[in-house]
PDB file of C-alpha atoms in Angstrom:
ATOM      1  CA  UNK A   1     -15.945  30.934  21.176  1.00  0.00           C
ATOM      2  CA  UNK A   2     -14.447  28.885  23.713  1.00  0.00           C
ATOM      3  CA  UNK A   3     -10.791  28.916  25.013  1.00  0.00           C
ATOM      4  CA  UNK A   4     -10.956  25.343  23.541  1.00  0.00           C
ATOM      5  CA  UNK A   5     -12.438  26.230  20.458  1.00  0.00           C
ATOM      6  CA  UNK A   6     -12.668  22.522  18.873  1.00  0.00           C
ATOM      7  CA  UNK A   7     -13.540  20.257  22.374  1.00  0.00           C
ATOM      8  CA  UNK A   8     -15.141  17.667  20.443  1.00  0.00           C
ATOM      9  CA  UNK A   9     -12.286  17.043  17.862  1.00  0.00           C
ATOM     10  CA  UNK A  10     -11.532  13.422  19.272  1.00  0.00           C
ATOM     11  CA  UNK A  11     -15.185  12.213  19.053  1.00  0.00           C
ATOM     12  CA  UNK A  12     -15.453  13.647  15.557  1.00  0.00           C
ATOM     13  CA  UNK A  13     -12.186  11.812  14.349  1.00  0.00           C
ATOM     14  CA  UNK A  14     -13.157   8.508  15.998  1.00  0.00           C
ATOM     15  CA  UNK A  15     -17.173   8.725  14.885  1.00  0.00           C
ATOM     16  CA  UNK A  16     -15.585   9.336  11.310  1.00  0.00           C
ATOM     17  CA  UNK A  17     -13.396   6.179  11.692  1.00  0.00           C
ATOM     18  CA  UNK A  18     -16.141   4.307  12.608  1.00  0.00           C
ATOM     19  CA  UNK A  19     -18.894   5.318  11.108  1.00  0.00           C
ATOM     20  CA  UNK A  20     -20.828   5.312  14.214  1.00  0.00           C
ATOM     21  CA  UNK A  21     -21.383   7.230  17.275  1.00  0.00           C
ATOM     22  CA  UNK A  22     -21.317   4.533  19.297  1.00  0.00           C
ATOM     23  CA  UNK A  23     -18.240   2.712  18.284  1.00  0.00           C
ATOM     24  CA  UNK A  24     -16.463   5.874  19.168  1.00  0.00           C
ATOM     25  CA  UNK A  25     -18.022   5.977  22.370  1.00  0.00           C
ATOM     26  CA  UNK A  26     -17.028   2.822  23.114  1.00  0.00           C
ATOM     27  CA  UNK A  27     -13.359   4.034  22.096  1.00  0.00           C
ATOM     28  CA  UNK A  28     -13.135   6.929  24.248  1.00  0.00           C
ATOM     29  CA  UNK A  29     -14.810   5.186  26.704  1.00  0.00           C
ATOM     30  CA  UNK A  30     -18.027   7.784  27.205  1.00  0.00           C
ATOM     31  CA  UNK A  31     -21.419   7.065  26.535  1.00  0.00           C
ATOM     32  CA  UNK A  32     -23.044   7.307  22.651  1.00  0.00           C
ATOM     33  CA  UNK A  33     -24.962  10.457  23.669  1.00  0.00           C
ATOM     34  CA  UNK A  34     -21.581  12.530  24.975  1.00  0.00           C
ATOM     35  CA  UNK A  35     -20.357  11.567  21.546  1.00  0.00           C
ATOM     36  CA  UNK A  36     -23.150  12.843  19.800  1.00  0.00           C
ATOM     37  CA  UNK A  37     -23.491  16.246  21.857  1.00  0.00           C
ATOM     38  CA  UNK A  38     -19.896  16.785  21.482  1.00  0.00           C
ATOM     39  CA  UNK A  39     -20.196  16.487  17.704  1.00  0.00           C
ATOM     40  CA  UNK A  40     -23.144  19.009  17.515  1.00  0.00           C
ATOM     41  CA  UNK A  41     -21.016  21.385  19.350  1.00  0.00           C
ATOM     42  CA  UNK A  42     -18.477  21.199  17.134  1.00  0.00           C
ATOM     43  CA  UNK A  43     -20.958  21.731  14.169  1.00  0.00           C
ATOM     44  CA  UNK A  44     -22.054  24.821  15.839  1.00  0.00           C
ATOM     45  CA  UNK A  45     -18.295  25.968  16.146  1.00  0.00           C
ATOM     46  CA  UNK A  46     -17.821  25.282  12.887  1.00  0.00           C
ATOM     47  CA  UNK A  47     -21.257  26.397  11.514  1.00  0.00           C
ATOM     48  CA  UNK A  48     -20.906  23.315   9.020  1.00  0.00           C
ATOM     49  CA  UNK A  49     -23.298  20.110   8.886  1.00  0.00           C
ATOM     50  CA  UNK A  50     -20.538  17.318   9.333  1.00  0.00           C
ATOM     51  CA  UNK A  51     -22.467  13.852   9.362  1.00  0.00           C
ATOM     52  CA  UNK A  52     -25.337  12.468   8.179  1.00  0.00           C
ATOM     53  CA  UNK A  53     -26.839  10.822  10.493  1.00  0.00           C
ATOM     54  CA  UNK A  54     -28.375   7.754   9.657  1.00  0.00           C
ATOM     55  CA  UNK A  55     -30.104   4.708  12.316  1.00  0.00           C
ATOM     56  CA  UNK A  56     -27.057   2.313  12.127  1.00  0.00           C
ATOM     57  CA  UNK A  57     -24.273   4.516  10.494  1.00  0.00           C
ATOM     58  CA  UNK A  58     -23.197   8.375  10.171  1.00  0.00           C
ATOM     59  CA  UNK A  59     -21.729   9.114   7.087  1.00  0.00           C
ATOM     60  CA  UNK A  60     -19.285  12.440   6.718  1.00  0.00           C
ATOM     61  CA  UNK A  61     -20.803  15.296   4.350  1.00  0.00           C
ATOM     62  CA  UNK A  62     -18.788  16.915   2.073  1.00  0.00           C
ATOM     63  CA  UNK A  63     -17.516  19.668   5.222  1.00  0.00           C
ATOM     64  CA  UNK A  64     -16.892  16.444   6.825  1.00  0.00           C
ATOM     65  CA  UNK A  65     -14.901  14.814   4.215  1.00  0.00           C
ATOM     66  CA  UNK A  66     -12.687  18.100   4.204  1.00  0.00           C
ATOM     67  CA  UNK A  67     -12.314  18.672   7.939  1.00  0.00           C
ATOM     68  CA  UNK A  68     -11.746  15.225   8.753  1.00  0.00           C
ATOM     69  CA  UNK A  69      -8.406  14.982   6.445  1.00  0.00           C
ATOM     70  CA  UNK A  70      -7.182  18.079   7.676  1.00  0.00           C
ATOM     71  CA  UNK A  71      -7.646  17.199  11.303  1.00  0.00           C
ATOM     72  CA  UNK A  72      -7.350  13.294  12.126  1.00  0.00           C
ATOM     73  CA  UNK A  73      -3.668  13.620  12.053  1.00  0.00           C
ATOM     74  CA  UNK A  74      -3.658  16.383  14.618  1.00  0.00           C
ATOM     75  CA  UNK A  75      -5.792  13.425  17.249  1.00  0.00           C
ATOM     76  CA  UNK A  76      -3.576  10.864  15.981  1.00  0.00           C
ATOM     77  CA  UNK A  77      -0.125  13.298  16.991  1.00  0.00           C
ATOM     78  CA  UNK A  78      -1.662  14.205  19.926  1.00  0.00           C
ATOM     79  CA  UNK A  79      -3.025  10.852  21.477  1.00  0.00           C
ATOM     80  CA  UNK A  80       0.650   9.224  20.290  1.00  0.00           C
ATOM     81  CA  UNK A  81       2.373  11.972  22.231  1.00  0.00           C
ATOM     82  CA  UNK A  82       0.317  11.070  25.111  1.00  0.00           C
ATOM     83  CA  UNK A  83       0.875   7.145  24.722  1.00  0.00           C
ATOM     84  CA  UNK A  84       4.578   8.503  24.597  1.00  0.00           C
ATOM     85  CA  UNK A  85       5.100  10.222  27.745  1.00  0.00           C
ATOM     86  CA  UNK A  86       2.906   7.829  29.766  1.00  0.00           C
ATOM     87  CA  UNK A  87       4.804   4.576  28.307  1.00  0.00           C
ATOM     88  CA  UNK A  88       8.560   6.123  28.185  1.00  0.00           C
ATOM     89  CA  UNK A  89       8.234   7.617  24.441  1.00  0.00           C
ATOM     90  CA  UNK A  90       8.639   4.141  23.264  1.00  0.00           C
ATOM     91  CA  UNK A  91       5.400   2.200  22.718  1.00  0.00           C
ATOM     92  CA  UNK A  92       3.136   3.093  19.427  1.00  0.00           C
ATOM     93  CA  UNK A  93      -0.613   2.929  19.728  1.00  0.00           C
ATOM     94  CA  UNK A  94      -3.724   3.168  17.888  1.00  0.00           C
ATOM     95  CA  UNK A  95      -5.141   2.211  14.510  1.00  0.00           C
ATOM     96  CA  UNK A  96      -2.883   2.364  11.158  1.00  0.00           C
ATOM     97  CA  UNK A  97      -4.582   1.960   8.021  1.00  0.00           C
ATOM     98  CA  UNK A  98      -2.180   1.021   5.340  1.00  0.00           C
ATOM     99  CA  UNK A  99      -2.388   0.115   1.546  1.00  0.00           C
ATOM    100  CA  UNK A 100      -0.006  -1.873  -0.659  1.00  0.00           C
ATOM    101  CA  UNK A 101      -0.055  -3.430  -4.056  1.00  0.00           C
ATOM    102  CA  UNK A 102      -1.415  -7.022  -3.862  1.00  0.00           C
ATOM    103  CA  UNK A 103       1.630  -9.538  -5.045  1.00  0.00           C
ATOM    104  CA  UNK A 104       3.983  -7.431  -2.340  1.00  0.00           C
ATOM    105  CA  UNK A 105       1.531  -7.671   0.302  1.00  0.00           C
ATOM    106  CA  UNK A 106       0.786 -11.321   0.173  1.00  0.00           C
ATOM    107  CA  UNK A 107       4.241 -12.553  -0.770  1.00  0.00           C
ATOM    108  CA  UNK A 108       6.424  -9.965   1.319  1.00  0.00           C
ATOM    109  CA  UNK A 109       4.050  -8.069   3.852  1.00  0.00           C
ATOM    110  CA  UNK A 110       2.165 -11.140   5.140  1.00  0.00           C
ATOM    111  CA  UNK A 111       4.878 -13.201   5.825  1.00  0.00           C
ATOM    112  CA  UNK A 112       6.383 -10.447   8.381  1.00  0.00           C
ATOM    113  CA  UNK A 113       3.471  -9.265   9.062  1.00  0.00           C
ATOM    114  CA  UNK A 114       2.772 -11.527  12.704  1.00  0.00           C
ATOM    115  CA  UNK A 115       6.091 -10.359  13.849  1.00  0.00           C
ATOM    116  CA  UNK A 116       5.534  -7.059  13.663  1.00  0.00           C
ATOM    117  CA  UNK A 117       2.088  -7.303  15.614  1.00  0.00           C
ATOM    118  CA  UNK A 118       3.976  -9.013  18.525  1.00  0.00           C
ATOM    119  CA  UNK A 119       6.607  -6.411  18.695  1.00  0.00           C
ATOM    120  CA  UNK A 120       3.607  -3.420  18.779  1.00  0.00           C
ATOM    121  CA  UNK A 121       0.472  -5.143  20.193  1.00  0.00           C
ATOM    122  CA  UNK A 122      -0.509  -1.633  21.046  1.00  0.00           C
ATOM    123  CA  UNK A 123      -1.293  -1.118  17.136  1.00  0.00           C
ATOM    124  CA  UNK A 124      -4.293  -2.309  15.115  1.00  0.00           C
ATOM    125  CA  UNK A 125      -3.016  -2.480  11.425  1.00  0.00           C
ATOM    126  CA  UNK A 126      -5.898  -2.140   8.668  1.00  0.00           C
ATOM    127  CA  UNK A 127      -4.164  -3.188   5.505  1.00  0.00           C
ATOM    128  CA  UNK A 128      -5.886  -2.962   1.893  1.00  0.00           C
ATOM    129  CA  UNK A 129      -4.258  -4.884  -0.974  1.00  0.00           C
ATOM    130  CA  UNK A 130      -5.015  -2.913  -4.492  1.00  0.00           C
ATOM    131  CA  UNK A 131      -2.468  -2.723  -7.455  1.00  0.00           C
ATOM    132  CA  UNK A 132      -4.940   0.624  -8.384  1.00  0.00           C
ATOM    133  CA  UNK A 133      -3.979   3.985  -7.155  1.00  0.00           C
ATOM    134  CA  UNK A 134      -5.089   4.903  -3.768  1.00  0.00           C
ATOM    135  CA  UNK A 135      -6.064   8.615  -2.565  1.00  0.00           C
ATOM    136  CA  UNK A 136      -4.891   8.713   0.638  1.00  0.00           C
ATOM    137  CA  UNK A 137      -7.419  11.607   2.043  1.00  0.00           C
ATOM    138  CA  UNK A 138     -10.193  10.011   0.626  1.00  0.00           C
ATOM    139  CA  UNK A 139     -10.004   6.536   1.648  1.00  0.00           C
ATOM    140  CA  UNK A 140      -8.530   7.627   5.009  1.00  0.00           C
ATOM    141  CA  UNK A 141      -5.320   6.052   4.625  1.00  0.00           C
ATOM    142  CA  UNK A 142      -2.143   6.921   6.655  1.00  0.00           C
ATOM    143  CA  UNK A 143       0.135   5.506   4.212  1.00  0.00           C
ATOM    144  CA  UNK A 144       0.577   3.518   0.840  1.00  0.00           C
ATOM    145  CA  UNK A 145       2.965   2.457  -1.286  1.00  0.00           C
ATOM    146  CA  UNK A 146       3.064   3.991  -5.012  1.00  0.00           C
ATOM    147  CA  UNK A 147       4.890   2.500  -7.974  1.00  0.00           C
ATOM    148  CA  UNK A 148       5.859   4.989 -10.378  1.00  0.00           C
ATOM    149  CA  UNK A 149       7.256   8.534  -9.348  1.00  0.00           C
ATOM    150  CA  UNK A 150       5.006  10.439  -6.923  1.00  0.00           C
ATOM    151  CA  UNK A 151       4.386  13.854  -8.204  1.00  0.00           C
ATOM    152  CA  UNK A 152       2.555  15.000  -5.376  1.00  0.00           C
ATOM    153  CA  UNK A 153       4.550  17.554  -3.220  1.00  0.00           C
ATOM    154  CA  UNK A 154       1.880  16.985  -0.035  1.00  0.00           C
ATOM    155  CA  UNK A 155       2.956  13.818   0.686  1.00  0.00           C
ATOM    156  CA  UNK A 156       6.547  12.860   2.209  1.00  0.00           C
ATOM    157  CA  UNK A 157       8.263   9.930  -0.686  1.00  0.00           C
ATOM    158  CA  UNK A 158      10.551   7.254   0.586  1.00  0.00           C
ATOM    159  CA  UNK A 159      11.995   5.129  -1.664  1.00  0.00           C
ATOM    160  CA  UNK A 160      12.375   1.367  -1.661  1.00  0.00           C
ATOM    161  CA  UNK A 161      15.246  -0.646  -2.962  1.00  0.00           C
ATOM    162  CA  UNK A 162      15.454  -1.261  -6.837  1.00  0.00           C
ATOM    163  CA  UNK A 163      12.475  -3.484  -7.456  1.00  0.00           C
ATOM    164  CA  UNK A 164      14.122  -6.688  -8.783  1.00  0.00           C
ATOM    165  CA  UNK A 165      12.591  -8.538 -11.552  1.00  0.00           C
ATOM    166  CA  UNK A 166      13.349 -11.836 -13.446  1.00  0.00           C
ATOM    167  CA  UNK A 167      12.484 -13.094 -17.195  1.00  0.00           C
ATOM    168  CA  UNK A 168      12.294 -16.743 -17.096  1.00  0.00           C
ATOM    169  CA  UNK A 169      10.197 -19.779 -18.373  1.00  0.00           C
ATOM    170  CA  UNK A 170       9.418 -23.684 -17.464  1.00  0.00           C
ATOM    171  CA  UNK A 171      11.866 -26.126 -19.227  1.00  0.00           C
ATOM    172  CA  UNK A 172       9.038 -27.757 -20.849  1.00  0.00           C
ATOM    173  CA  UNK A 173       8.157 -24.292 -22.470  1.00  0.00           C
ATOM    174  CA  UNK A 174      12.024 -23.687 -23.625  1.00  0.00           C
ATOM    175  CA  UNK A 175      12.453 -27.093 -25.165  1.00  0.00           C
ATOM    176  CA  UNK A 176       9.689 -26.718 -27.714  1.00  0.00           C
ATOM    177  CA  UNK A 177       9.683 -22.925 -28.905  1.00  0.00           C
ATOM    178  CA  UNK A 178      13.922 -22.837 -27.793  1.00  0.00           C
ATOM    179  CA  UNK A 179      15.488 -20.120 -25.781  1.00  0.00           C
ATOM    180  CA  UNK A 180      15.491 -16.440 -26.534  1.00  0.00           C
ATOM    181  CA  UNK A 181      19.304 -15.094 -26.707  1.00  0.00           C
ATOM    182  CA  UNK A 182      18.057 -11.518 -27.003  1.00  0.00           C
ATOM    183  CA  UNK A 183      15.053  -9.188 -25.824  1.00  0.00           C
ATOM    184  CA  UNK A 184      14.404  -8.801 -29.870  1.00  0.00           C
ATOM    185  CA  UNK A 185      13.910 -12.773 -29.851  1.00  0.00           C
ATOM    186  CA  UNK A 186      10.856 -12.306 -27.101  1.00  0.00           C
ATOM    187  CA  UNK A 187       8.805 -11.148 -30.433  1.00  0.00           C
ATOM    188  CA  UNK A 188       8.786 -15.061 -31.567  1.00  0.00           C
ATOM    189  CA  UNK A 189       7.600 -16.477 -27.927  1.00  0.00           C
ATOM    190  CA  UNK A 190       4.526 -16.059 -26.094  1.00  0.00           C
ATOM    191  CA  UNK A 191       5.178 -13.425 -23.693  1.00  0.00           C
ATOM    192  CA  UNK A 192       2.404 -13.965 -20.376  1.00  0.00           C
ATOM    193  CA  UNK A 193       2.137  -9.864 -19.354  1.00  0.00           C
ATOM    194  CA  UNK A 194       0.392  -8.072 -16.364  1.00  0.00           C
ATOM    195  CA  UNK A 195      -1.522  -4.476 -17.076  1.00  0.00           C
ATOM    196  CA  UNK A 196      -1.999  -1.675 -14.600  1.00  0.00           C
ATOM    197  CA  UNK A 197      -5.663  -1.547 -13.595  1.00  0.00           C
ATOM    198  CA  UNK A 198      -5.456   1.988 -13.835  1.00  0.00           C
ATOM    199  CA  UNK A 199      -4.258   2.285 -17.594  1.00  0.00           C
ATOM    200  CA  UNK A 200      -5.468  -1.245 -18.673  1.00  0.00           C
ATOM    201  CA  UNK A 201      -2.094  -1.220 -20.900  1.00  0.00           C
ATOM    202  CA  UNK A 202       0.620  -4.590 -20.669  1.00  0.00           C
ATOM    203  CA  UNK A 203       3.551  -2.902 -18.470  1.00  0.00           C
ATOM    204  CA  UNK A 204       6.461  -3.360 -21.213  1.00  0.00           C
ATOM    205  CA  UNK A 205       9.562  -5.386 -20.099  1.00  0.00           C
ATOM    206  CA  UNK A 206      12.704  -3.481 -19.976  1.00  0.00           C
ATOM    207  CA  UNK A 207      16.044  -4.416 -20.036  1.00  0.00           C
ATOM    208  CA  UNK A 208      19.503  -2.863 -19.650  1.00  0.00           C
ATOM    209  CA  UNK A 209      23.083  -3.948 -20.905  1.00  0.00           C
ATOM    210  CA  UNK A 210      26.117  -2.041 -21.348  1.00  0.00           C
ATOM    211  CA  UNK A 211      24.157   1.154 -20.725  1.00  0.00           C
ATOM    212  CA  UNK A 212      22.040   0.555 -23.294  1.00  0.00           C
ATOM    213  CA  UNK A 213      17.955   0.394 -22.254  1.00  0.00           C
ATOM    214  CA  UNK A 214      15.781  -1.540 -24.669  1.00  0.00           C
ATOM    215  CA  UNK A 215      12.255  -2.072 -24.078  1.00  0.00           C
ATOM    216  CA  UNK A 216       9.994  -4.935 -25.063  1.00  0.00           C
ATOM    217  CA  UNK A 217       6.586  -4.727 -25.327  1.00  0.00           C
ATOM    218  CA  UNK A 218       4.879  -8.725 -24.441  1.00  0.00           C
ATOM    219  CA  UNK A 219       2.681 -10.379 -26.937  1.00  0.00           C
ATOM    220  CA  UNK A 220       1.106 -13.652 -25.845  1.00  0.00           C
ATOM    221  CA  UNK A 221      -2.425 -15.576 -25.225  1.00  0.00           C
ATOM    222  CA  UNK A 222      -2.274 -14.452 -21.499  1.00  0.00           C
ATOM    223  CA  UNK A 223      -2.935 -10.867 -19.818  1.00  0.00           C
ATOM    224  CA  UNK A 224      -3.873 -10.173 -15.936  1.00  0.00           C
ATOM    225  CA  UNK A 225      -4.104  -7.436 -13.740  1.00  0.00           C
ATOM    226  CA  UNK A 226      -2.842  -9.740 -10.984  1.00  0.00           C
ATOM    227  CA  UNK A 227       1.008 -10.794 -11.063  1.00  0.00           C
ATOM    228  CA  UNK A 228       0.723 -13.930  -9.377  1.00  0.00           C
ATOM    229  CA  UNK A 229      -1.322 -15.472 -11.494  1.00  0.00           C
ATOM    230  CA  UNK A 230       1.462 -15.306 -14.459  1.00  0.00           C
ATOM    231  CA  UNK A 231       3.953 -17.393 -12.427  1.00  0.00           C
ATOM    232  CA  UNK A 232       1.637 -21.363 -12.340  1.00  0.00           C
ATOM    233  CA  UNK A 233       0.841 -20.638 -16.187  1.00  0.00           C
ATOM    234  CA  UNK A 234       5.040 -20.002 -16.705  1.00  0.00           C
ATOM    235  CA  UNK A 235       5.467 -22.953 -14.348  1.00  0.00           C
ATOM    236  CA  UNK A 236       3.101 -25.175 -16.618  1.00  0.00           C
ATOM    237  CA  UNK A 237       5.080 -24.333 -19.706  1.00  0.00           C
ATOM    238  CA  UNK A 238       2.388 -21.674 -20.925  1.00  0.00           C
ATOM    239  CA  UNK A 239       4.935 -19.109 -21.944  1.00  0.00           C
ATOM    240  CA  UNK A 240       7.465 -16.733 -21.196  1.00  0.00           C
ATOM    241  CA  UNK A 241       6.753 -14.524 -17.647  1.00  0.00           C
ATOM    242  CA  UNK A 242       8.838 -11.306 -16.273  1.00  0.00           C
ATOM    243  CA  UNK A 243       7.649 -10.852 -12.567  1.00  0.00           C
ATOM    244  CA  UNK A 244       9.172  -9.891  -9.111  1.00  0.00           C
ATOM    245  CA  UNK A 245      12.104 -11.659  -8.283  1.00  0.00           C
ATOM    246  CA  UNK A 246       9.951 -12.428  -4.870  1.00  0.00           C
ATOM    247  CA  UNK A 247       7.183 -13.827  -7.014  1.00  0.00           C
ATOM    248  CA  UNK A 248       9.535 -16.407  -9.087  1.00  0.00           C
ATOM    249  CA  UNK A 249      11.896 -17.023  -6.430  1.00  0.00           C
ATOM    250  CA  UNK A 250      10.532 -20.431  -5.236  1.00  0.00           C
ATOM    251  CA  UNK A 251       9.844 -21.692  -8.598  1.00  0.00           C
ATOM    252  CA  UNK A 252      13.854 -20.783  -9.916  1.00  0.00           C
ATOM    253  CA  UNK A 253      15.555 -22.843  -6.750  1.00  0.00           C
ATOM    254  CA  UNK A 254      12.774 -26.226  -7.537  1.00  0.00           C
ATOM    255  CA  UNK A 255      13.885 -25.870 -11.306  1.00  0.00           C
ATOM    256  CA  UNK A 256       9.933 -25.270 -12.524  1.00  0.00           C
ATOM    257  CA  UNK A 257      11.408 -22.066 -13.852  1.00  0.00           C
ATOM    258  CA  UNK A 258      14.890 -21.033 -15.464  1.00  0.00           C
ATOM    259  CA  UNK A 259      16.063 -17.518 -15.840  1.00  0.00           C
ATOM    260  CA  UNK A 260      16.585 -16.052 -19.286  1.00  0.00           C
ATOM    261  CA  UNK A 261      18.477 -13.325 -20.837  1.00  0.00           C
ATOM    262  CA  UNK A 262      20.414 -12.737 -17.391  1.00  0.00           C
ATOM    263  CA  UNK A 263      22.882 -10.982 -19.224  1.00  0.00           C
ATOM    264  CA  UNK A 264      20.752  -8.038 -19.248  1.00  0.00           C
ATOM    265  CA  UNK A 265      19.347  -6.228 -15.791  1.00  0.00           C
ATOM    266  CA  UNK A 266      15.761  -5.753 -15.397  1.00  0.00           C
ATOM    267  CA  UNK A 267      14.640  -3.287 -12.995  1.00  0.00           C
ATOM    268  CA  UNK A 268      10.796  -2.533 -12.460  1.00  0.00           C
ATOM    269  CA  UNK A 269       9.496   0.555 -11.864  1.00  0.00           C
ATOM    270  CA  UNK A 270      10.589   2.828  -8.723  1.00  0.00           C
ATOM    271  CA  UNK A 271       8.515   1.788  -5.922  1.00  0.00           C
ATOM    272  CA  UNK A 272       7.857   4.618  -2.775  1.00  0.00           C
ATOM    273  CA  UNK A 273       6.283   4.236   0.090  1.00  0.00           C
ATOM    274  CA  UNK A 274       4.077   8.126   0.753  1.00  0.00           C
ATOM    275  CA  UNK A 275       2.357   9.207   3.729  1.00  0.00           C
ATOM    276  CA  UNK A 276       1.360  13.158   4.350  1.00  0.00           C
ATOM    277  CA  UNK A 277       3.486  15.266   5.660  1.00  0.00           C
ATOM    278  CA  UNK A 278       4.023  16.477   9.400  1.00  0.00           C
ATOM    279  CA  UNK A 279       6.386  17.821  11.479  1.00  0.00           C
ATOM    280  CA  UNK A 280       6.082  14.640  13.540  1.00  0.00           C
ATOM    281  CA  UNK A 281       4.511  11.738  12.068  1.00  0.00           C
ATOM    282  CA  UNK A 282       2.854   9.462  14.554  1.00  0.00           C
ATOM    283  CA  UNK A 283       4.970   6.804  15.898  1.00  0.00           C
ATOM    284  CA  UNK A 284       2.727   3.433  14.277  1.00  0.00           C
ATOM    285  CA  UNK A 285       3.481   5.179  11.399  1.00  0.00           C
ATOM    286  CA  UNK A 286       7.019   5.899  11.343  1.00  0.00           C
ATOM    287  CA  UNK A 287       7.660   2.376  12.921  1.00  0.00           C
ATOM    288  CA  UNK A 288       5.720   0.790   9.835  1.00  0.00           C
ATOM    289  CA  UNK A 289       7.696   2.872   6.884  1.00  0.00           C
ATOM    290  CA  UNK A 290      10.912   1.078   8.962  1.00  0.00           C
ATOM    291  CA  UNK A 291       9.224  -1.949   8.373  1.00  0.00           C
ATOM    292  CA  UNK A 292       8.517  -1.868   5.110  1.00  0.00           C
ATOM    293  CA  UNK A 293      11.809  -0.303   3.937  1.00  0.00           C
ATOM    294  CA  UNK A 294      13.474  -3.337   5.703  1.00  0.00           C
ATOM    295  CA  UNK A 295      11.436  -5.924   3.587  1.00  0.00           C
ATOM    296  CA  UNK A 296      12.856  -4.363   0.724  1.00  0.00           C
ATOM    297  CA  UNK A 297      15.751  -6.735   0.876  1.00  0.00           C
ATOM    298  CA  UNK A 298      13.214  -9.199  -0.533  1.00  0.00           C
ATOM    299  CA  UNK A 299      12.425  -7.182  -3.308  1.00  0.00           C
TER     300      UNK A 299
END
C-alpha cells in the first residue's frame, strides 16, 4: 500500500456528489479520465466495487453508500482547512446541503436566505424543504432540522428557541359559532389540524396555564400535511387554526385573524437543528447552524 493509502479520496467524494465523473472533473479541475483512474485505484485499495458505472451517471453501490458517509466529511474538513489558511481562516467554501421543514423554510429561511449568500458567496447552499424525517447519511445531508427530541447520540443537537404557536380564528368564523373561553370548548368548533407525514396522525394542540398542561385533540372538516395551507381557510372563516406564530403573524396585525384562549401558552414541539459529529465541523456549516439559531427570534 501506498504512503498515501486513499489518493483518490477527493475524486470519489466529488464523483459521489455528482453523480458523474465528469462533473467532478470539472470540480477539481482535471480531466474525466484522471477522475476515473483515480477512483479505480481506490477500488483496488479498498478491494470494494464503489460505483456503478452507467453512460450518463455513476451511481454508489452499497460499499459506496457506506464509505462515502464515513469519508465526505474528512474532504469537506480538509478542503475548508485549506480555504482557511489561504483566505485568513475566515472565508467558508464549498457546497452545503441542508434540509428544513417546509412552513419554516419558506416563511423564515427564504426571507434571510439572500443575505446570507452575499455575506458567503464562497458557499453553494442546496436546501430541501420536507416536514418528513430526513436520514442525514443517506440523502447526503450535512445538516437538518428535527422537531421532536433527537434520540440519536451520532449526531451533535442544538436547540432552537421555544417554537411559538397561536390559536386563533377569522371574525366572521367567531361571530357565528361564538368564541371558545376554554381548550374543553374547542370540542364544539371546527378545529382545521395539520398531521405529520410520517405518522399520518392530527398533531394535538396543547396548552398550558397555571402549570397545568391540557391537551386537545382537533376535530374539523379540514386536515393537511402542509401548515400553510390552514392559515387562508382560518382567514376565510373556515374554522378554528393553531399554527406558528410566524405563519399567523401577518394575518393577526390586518385583523383577518384574532387570537383565542391567550390566557393559556402554547408551545409546539422542541425543534433542533442536528448535524454529525466532528471534532471540527466545517466552517459553511457551523456558519449556517449560527444562522439558523438567529432566525429563531422569528419563531
Amino acid at each position: 500500500m501506498s504512503a498515501d493509502p486513499f489518493p483518490g479520496l477527493a475524486a470519489f467524494v466529488r464523483a459521489a456528489e455528482a453523480r458523474s465523473f465528469t462533473a467532478a472533473a470539472r470540480l477539481l479541475g482535471v480531466t474525466p479520465s484522471a477522475i476515473s483512474k483515480a477512483v479505480s485505484r481506490l477500488e483496488a485499495e479498498l478491494g470494494v466495487r464503489l460505483f456503478n458505472r452507467g453512460r450518463r451517471e455513476v451511481v454508489l453501490t452499497g460499499d459506496g453508500e457506506d464509505f462515502f458517509r464515513q469519508c465526505r466529511h474528512l474532504v469537506h474538513a480538509a478542503e475548508d482547512a485549506r480555504a482557511g489558511l489561504a483566505g485568513g481562516g475566515r472565508e467558508a467554501r464549498g457546497t452545503l446541503r441542508a434540509c428544513v421543514p417546509i412552513s419554516f423554510g419558506q416563511f423564515v429561511v427564504g426571507p434571510a436566505l439572500a443575505g446570507w449568500l452575499a455575506r458567503h458567496p464562497g458557499v453553494k447552499v442546496e436546501l430541501m424543504l420536507t416536514d418528513r424525517y430526513a436520514d442525514l447519511g443517506e440523502e447526503r445531508l450535512d445538516l437538518a432540522m428535527r422537531l421532536g427530541e433527537v434520540p440519536d447520540s451520532r449526531l451533535v443537537a442544538r436547540a432552537m428557541p421555544p417554537h411559538r404557536f397561536v390559536t386563533c380564528a377569522a371574525p366572521a368564523y367567531l361571530e357565528r359559532h361564538g368564541t371558545p373561553a376554554s381548550p374543553a370548548d374547542l370540542a364544539g368548533h371546527n378545529c382545521l389540524a395539520y398531521f405529520a407525514a410520517t405518522t399520518g396522525a392530527p398533531r394535538a394542540w396543547h396548552f398550558m396555564r397555571d402549570g397545568e398542561a391540557v391537551k386537545v385533540r382537533p376535530e374539523g372538516c379540514f386536515i393537511t400535511d402542509q401548515a400553510a395551507l390552514l392559515v387562508p381557510l382560518a382567514e376565510q372563516g373556515c374554522g378554528i387554526v393553531q399554527a406558528p406564530r410566524y405563519l399567523v403573524r401577518d394575518a393577526l396585525d390586518g385583523g383577518r385573524l384574532r387570537p383565542l384562549l391567550a390566557e393559556y401558552a402554547t408551545v409546539g414541539p422542541p425543534l433542533s437543528i442536528v448535524y454529525p459529529q466532528a471534532r471540527h465541523p466545517a466552517l459553511r456549516v457551523r456558519l449556517f447552524v449560527d444562522f439558523l439559531l438567529a432566525l429563531g427570534d422569528r419563531l
